[in-house]
Tab-separated table of C-alpha atoms in Angstrom:
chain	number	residue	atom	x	y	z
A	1	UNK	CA	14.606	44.719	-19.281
A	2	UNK	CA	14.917	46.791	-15.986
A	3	UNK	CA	17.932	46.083	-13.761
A	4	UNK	CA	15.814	44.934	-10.778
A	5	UNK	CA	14.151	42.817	-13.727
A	6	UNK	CA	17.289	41.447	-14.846
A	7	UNK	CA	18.377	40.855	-11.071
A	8	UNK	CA	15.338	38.439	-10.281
A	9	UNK	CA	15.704	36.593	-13.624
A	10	UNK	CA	19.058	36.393	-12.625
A	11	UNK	CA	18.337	34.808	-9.101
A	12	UNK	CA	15.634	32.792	-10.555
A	13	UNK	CA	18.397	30.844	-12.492
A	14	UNK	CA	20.774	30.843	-9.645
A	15	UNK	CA	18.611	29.565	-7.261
A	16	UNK	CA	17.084	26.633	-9.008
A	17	UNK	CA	20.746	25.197	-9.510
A	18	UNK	CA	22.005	26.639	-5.603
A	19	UNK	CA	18.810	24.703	-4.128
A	20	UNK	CA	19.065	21.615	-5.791
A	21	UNK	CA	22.667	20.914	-5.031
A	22	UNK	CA	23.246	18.809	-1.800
A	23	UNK	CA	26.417	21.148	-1.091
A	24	UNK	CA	29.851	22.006	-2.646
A	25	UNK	CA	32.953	21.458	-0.688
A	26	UNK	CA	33.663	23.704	2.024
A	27	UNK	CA	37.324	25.541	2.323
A	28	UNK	CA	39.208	24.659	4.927
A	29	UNK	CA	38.547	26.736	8.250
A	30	UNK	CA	41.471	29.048	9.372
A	31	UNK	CA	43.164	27.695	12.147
A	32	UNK	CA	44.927	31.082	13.294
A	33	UNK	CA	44.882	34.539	11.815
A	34	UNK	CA	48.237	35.677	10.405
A	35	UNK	CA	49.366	39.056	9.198
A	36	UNK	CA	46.648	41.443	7.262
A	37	UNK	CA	46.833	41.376	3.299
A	38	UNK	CA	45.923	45.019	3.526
A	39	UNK	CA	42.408	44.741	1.977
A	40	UNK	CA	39.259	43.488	2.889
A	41	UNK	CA	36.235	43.170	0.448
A	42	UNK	CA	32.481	43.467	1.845
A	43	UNK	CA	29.433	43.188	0.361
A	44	UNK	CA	26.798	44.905	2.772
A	45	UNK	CA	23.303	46.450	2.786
A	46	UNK	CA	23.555	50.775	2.636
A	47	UNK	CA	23.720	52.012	6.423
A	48	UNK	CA	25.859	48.861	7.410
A	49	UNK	CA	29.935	50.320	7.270
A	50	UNK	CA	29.966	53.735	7.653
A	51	UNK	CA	33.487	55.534	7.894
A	52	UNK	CA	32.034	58.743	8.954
A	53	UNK	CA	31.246	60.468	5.268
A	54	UNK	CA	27.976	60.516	5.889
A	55	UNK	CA	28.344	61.483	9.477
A	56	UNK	CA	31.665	62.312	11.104
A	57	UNK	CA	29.640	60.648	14.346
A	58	UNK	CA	29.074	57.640	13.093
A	59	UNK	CA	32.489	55.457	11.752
A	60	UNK	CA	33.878	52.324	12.814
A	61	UNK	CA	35.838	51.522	9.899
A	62	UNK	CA	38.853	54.342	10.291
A	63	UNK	CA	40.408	52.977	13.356
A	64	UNK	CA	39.812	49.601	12.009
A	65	UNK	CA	42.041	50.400	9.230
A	66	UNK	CA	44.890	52.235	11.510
A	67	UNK	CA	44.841	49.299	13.744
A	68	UNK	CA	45.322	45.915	11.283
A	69	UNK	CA	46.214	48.041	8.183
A	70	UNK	CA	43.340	46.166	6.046
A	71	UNK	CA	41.789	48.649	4.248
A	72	UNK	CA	37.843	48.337	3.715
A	73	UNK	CA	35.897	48.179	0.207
A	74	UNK	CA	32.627	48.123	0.222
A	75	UNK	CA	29.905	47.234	-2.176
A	76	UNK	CA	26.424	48.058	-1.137
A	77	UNK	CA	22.940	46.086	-2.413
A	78	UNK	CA	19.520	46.253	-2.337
A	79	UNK	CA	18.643	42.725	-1.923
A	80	UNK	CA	18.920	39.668	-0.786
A	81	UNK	CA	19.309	38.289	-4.516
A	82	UNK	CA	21.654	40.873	-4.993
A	83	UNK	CA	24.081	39.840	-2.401
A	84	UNK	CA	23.748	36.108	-3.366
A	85	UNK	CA	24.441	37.180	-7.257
A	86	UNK	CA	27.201	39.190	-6.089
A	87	UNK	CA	29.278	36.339	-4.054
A	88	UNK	CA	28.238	34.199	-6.449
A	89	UNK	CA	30.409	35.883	-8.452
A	90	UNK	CA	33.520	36.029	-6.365
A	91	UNK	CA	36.313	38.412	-5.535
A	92	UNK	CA	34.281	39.204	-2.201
A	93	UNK	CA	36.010	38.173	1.329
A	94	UNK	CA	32.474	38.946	3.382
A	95	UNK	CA	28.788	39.675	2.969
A	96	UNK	CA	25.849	40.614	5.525
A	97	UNK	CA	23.418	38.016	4.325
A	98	UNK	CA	19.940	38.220	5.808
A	99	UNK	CA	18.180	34.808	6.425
A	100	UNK	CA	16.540	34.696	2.842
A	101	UNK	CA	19.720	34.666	0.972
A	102	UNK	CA	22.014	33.062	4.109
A	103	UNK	CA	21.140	29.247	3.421
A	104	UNK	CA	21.405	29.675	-0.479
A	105	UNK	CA	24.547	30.680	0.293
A	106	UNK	CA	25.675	27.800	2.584
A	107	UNK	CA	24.432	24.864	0.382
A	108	UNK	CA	25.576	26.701	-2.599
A	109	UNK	CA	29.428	26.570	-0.767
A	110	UNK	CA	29.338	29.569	-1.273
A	111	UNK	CA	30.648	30.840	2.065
A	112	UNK	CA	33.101	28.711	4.958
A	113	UNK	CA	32.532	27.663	7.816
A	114	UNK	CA	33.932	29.767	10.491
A	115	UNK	CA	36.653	29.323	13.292
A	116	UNK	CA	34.535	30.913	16.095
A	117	UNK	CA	37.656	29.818	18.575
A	118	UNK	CA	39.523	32.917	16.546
A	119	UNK	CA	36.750	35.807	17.529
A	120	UNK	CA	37.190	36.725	21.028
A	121	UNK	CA	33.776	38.082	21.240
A	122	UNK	CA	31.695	35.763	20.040
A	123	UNK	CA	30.779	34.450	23.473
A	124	UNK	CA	29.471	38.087	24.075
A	125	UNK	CA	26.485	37.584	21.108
A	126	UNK	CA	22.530	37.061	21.942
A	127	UNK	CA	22.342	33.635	22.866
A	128	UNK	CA	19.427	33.899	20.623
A	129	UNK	CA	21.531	34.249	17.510
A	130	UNK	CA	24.623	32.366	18.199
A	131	UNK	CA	23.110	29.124	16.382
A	132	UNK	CA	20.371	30.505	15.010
A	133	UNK	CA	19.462	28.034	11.927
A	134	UNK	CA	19.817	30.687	9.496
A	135	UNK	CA	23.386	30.519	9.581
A	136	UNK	CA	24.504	27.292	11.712
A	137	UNK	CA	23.945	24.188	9.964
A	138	UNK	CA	25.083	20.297	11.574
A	139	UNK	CA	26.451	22.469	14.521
A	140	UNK	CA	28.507	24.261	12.410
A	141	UNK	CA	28.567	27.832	12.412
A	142	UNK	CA	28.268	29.569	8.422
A	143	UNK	CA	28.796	33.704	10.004
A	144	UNK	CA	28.903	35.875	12.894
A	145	UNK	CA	25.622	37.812	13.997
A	146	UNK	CA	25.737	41.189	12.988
A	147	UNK	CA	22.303	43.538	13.461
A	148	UNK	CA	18.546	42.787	13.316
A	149	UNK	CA	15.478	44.093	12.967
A	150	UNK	CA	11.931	44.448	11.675
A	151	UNK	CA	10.263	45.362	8.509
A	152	UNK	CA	8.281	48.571	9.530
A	153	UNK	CA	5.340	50.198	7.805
A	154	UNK	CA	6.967	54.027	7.300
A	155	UNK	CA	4.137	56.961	7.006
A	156	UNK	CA	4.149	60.530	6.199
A	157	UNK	CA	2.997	62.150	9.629
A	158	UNK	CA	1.022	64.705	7.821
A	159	UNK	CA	-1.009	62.080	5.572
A	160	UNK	CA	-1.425	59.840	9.196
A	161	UNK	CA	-1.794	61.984	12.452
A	162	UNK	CA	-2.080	58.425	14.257
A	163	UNK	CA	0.352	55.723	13.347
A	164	UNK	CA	-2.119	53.395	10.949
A	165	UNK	CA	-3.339	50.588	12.577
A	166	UNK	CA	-2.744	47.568	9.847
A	167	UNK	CA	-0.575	46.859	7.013
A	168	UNK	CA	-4.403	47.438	4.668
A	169	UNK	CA	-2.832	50.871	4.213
A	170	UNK	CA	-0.686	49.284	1.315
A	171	UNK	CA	-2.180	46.001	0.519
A	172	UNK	CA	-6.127	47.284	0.107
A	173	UNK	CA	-7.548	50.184	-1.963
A	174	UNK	CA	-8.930	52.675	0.311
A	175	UNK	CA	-9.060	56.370	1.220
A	176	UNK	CA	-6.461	58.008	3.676
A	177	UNK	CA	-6.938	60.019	6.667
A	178	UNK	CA	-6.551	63.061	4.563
A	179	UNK	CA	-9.882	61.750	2.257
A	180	UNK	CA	-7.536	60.700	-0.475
A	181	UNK	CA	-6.921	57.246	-2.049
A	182	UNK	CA	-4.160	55.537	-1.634
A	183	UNK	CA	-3.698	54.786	-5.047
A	184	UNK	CA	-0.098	55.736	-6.658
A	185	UNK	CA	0.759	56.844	-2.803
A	186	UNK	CA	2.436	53.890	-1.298
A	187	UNK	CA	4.999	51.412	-2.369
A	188	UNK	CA	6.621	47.917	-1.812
A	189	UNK	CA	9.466	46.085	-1.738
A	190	UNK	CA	11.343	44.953	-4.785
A	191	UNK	CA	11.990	41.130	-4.083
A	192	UNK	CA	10.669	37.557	-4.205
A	193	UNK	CA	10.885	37.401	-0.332
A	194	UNK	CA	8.100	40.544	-0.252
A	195	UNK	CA	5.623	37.473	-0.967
A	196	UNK	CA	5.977	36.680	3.140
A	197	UNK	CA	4.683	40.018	4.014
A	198	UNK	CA	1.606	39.255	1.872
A	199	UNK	CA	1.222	36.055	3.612
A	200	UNK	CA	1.263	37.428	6.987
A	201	UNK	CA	-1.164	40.193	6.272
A	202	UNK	CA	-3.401	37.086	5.284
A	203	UNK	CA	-2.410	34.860	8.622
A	204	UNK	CA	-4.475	37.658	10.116
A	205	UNK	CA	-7.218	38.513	7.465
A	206	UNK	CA	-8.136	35.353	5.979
A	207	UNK	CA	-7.312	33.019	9.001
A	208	UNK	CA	-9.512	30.059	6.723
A	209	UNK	CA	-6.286	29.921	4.798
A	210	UNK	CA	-4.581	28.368	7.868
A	211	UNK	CA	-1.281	30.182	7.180
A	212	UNK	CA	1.243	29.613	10.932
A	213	UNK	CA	4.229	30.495	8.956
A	214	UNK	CA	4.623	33.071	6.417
A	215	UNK	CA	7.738	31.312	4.651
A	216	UNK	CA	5.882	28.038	4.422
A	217	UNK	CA	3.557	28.039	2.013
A	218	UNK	CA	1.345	25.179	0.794
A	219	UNK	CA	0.146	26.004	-2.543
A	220	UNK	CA	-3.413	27.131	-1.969
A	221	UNK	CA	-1.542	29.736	0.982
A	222	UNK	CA	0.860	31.016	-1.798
A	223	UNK	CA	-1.496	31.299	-4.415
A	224	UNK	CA	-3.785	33.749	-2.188
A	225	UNK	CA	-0.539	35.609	-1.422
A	226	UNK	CA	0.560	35.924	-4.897
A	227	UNK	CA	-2.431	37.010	-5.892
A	228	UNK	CA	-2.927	39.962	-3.256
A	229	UNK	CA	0.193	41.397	-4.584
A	230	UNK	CA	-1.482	41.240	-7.893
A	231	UNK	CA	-3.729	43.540	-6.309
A	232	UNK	CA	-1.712	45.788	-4.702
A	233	UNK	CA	0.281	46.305	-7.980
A	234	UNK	CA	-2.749	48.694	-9.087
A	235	UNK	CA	-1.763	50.495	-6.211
A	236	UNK	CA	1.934	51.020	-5.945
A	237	UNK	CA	3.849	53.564	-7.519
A	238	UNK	CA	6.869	52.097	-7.381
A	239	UNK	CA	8.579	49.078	-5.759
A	240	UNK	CA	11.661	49.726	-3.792
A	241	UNK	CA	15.031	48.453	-3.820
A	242	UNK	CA	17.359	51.238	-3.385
A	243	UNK	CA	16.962	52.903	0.333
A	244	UNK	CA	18.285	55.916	-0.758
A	245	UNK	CA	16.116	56.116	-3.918
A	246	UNK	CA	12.926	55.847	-1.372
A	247	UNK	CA	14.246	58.350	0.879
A	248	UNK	CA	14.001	60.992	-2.944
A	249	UNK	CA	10.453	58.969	-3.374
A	250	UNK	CA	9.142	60.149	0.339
A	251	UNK	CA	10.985	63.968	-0.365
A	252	UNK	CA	9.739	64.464	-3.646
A	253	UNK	CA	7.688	61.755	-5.137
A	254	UNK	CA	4.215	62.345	-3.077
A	255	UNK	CA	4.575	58.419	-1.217
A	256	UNK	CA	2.991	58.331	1.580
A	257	UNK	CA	3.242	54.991	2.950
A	258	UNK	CA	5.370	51.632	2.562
A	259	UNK	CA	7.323	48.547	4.059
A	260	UNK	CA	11.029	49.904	5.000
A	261	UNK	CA	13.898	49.683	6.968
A	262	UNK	CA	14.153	51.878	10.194
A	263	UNK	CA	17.707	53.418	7.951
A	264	UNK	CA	15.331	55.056	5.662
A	265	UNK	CA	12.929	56.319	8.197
A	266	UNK	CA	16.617	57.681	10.591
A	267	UNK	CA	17.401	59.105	6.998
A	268	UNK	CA	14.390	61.163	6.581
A	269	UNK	CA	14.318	62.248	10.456
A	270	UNK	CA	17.430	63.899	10.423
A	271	UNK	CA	17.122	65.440	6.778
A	272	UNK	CA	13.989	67.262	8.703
A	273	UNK	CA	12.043	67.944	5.484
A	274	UNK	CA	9.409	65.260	5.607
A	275	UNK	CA	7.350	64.602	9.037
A	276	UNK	CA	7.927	60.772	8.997
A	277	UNK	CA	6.705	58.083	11.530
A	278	UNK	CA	6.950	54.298	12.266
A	279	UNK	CA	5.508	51.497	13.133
A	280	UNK	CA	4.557	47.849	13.357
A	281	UNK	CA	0.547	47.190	12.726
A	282	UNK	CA	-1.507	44.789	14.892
A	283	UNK	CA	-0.826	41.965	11.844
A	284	UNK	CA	2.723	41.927	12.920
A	285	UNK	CA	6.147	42.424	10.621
A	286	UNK	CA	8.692	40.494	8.894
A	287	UNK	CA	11.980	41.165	9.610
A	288	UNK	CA	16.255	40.581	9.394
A	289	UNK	CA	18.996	38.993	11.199
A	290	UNK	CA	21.885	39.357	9.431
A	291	UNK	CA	25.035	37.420	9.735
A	292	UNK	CA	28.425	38.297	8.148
A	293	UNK	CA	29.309	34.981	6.398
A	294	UNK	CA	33.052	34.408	4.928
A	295	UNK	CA	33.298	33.393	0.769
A	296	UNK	CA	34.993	29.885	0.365
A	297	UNK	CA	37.727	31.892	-1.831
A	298	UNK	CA	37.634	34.874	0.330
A	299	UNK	CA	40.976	36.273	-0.907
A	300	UNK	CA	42.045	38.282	1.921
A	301	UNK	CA	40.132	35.960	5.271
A	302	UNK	CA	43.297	37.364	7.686
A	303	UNK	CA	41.676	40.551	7.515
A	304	UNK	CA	38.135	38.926	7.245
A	305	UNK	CA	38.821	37.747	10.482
A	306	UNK	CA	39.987	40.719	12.024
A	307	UNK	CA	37.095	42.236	10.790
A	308	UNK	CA	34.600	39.606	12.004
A	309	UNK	CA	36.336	40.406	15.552
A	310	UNK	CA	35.630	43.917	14.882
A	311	UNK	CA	32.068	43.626	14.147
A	312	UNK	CA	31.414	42.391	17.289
A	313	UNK	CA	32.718	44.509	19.572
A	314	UNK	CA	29.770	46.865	21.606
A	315	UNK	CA	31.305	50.066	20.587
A	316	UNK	CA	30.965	48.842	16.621
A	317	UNK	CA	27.686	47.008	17.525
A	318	UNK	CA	26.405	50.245	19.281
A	319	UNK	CA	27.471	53.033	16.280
A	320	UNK	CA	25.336	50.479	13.564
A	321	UNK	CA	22.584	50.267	15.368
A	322	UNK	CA	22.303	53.730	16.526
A	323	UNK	CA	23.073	54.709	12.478
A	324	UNK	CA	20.479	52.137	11.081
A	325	UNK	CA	18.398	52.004	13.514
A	326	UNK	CA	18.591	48.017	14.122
A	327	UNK	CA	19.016	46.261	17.556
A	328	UNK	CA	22.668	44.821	18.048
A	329	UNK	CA	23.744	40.940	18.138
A	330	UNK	CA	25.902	42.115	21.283
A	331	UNK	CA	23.722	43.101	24.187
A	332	UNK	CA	26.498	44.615	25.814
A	333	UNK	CA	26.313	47.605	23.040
A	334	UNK	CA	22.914	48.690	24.149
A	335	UNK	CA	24.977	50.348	27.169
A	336	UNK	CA	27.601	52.269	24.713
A	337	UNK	CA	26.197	55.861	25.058
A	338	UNK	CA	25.763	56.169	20.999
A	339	UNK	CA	22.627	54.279	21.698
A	340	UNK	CA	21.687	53.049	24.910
A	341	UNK	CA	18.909	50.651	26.827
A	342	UNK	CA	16.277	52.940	25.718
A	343	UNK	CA	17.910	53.441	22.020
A	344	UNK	CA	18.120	49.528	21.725
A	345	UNK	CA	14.227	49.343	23.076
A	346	UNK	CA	13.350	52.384	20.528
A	347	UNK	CA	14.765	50.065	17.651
A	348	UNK	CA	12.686	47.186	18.882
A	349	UNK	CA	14.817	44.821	21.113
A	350	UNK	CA	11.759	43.279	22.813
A	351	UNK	CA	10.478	42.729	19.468
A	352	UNK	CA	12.375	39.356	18.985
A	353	UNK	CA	9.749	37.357	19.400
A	354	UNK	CA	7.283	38.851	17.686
A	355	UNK	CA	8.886	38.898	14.147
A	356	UNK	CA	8.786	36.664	11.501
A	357	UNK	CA	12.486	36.736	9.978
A	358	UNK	CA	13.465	36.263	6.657
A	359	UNK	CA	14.174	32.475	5.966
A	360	UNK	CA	14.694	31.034	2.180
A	361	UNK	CA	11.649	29.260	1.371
A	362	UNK	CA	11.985	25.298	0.491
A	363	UNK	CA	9.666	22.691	0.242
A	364	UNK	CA	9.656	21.189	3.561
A	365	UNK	CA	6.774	22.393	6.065
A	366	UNK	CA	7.881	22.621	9.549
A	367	UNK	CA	5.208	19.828	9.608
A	368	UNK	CA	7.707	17.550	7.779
A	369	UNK	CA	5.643	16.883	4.775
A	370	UNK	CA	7.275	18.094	1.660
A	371	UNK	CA	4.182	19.896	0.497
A	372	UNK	CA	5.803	23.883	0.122
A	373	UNK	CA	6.435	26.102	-2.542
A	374	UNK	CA	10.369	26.774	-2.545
A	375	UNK	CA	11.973	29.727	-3.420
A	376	UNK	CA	12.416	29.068	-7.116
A	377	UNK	CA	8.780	29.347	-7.316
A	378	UNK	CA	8.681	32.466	-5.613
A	379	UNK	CA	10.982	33.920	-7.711
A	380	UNK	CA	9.026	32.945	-10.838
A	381	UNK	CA	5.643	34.168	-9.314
A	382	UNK	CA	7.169	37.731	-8.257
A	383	UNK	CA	8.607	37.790	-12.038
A	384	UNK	CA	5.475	37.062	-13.266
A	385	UNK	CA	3.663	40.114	-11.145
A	386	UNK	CA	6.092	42.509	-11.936
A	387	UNK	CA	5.618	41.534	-15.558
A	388	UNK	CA	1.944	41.782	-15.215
A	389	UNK	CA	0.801	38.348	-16.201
């Protein structure tokens, strides 16, 4: 068995006990931060704490580390499932959970509630995100915004001379602009959670279904979506879970077109050796919010702290977002001159609305009935197409 393989059996088991729990007990919240234990632990996605290796322009970890003398670890993944198996495990202060893995992690207790009175800046964040219900729960807050952004559709320029239209390009068999097929030429995210962006290609192509919310699934809905991506698996030549591995795959590996991350497509840019392009079709995109959340036995939360104060200050906000290509939780970042108003609008801040963020799946319907498929099942159903069954 694979790794990714191994990583969704792995979340299949630790989801079905995280979701059925009614909660573990909290740890207390700090009530003021003390002196640094000279070490703080992150779990983050690749792109997200860069201390200028990659780029000398782009660090805001070194003077982090002069200032409060905590010195950062980091410990990248490639998923959601990843990042839950990871704190699951412990010996991690702080993760940047996206929605899909951010409420497993609260009513797992998992992570602690956090003493917003001890960030200075978190009056400063999106009033959009400061209790946004992926990570604030009973009016209490679970994390501290971080970045956001959508799911693009990333194309090789010289494949597409126009940006393509709709997400068909990777979903349906069909011929490209350059009178190939697409077949063994795009790819797809690795990950249970991919299921949504099969269910909002069908909000839009099979409205009959009567999908309004691509996490909320009534069984009919997720059995159409399931079995598109049983589909599409005759197509794709690989599923993604590594950005860096589908930066090689775009280089070298003759893919053409697939869901990403605008890191991968900033990668690629700036590499100049593939023409690469990006771009939301007319059926929409899924998309992140990401919150760093605090473990329950965080074993170093003074310098957690002082780096959840970091993370939200515009000149950290602004260096991310310019590096990854998301749109900031602070506003005031988008006026840093690492990224500005129109660098902010380039990454998609008037976007907001328009995106369908990543939310764990559960068996309630926004309607109130109780008639969903929850993420367990998810799990089980992208297991079972990866498989082949």
């Amino acid at each position: 068995m694979s790794y990714s393989a191994r990583l969704v059996a792995s979340a299949l088991a630790s989801t079905i006990g995280v979701l059925s729990m009614s909660g573990a007990a909290m740890a207390d919240m700090l009530k003021a931060i003390g002196d640094g234990e000279g070490e703080v632990a992150i779990v983050a996605w690749p792109g997200y704490i860069e201390r200028g290796e990659s780029d000398k322009n782009y660090d805001w970890v070194t003077d982090f580390e002069k200032e409060t003398g905590c010195k950062v670890t980091v410990k990248t993944a490639g998923s959601s499932d990843e990042m839950v198996s990871l704190m699951n495990g412990g010996g991690f202060d702080l993760v940047t959970a996206s929605g899909d893995a951010s409420l497993r992690l609260i009513k797992g207790g998992t992570v602690q509630e956090i003493n917003t009175a001890l960030i200075p800046g978190y009056d400063n964040i999106d009033p959009k995100l400061q209790s946004a219900p992926w990570h604030t729960v009973d009016g209490k807050h679970y994390g501290v915004p971080w970045q956001w952004g959508p799911n693009v559709l990333m194309y090789n320029q010289k494949v597409f001379e126009n940006a393509p239209q709709s997400w068909s390009v990777v979903f349906e068999p069909q011929k490209l602009p350059d009178g190939k097929s697409n077949k063994g030429r795009v790819e797809a995210y690795y990950g249970p959670i991919y299921i949504a962006d099969a269910a909002l290609y069908l909000m839009s192509h099979k409205p009959e279904l009567g999908i309004k919310d691509p996490y909320e699934l009534t069984q009919p809905q997720f059995d159409a979506a399931v079995e598109l991506l049983r589909g599409q698996r005759q197509l794709v030549t690989k599923y993604w879970s590594d950005a860096a591995a589908q930066v090689d795959d775009f280089t070298s590996e003759g893919v053409v077109a697939s869901t990403s991350w605008p890191y991968q497509v900033n990668t690629l840019r700036s590499a100049g050796k593939v023409n690469i392009g990006m771009t939301i079709p007319q059926e929409g995109a899924t998309g992140w919010a990401d919150t760093t959340m605090m473990h329950s036995d965080a074993p170093h939360p003074n310098c957690a702290y002082k780096w959840l104060a970091h993370s939200l200050s515009p000149k950290t906000q602004a260096g991310v977002a310019a590096w990854f290509g998301s749109v900031p939780a602070v506003p005031a970042a988008c006026k840093e001159e690492i990224i500005g108003e129109v660098g902010c609008r380039n990454n998609g801040s008037q976007l907001f609305n328009l995106i369908h963020f990543w939310k764990t799946p559960t068996k309630e319907c926004g309607s109130g009935s109780d008639a969903c498929v929850p993420y367990k099942d998810w799990v089980a159903a992208y297991q079972s197409i990866q498989s082949g069954q």
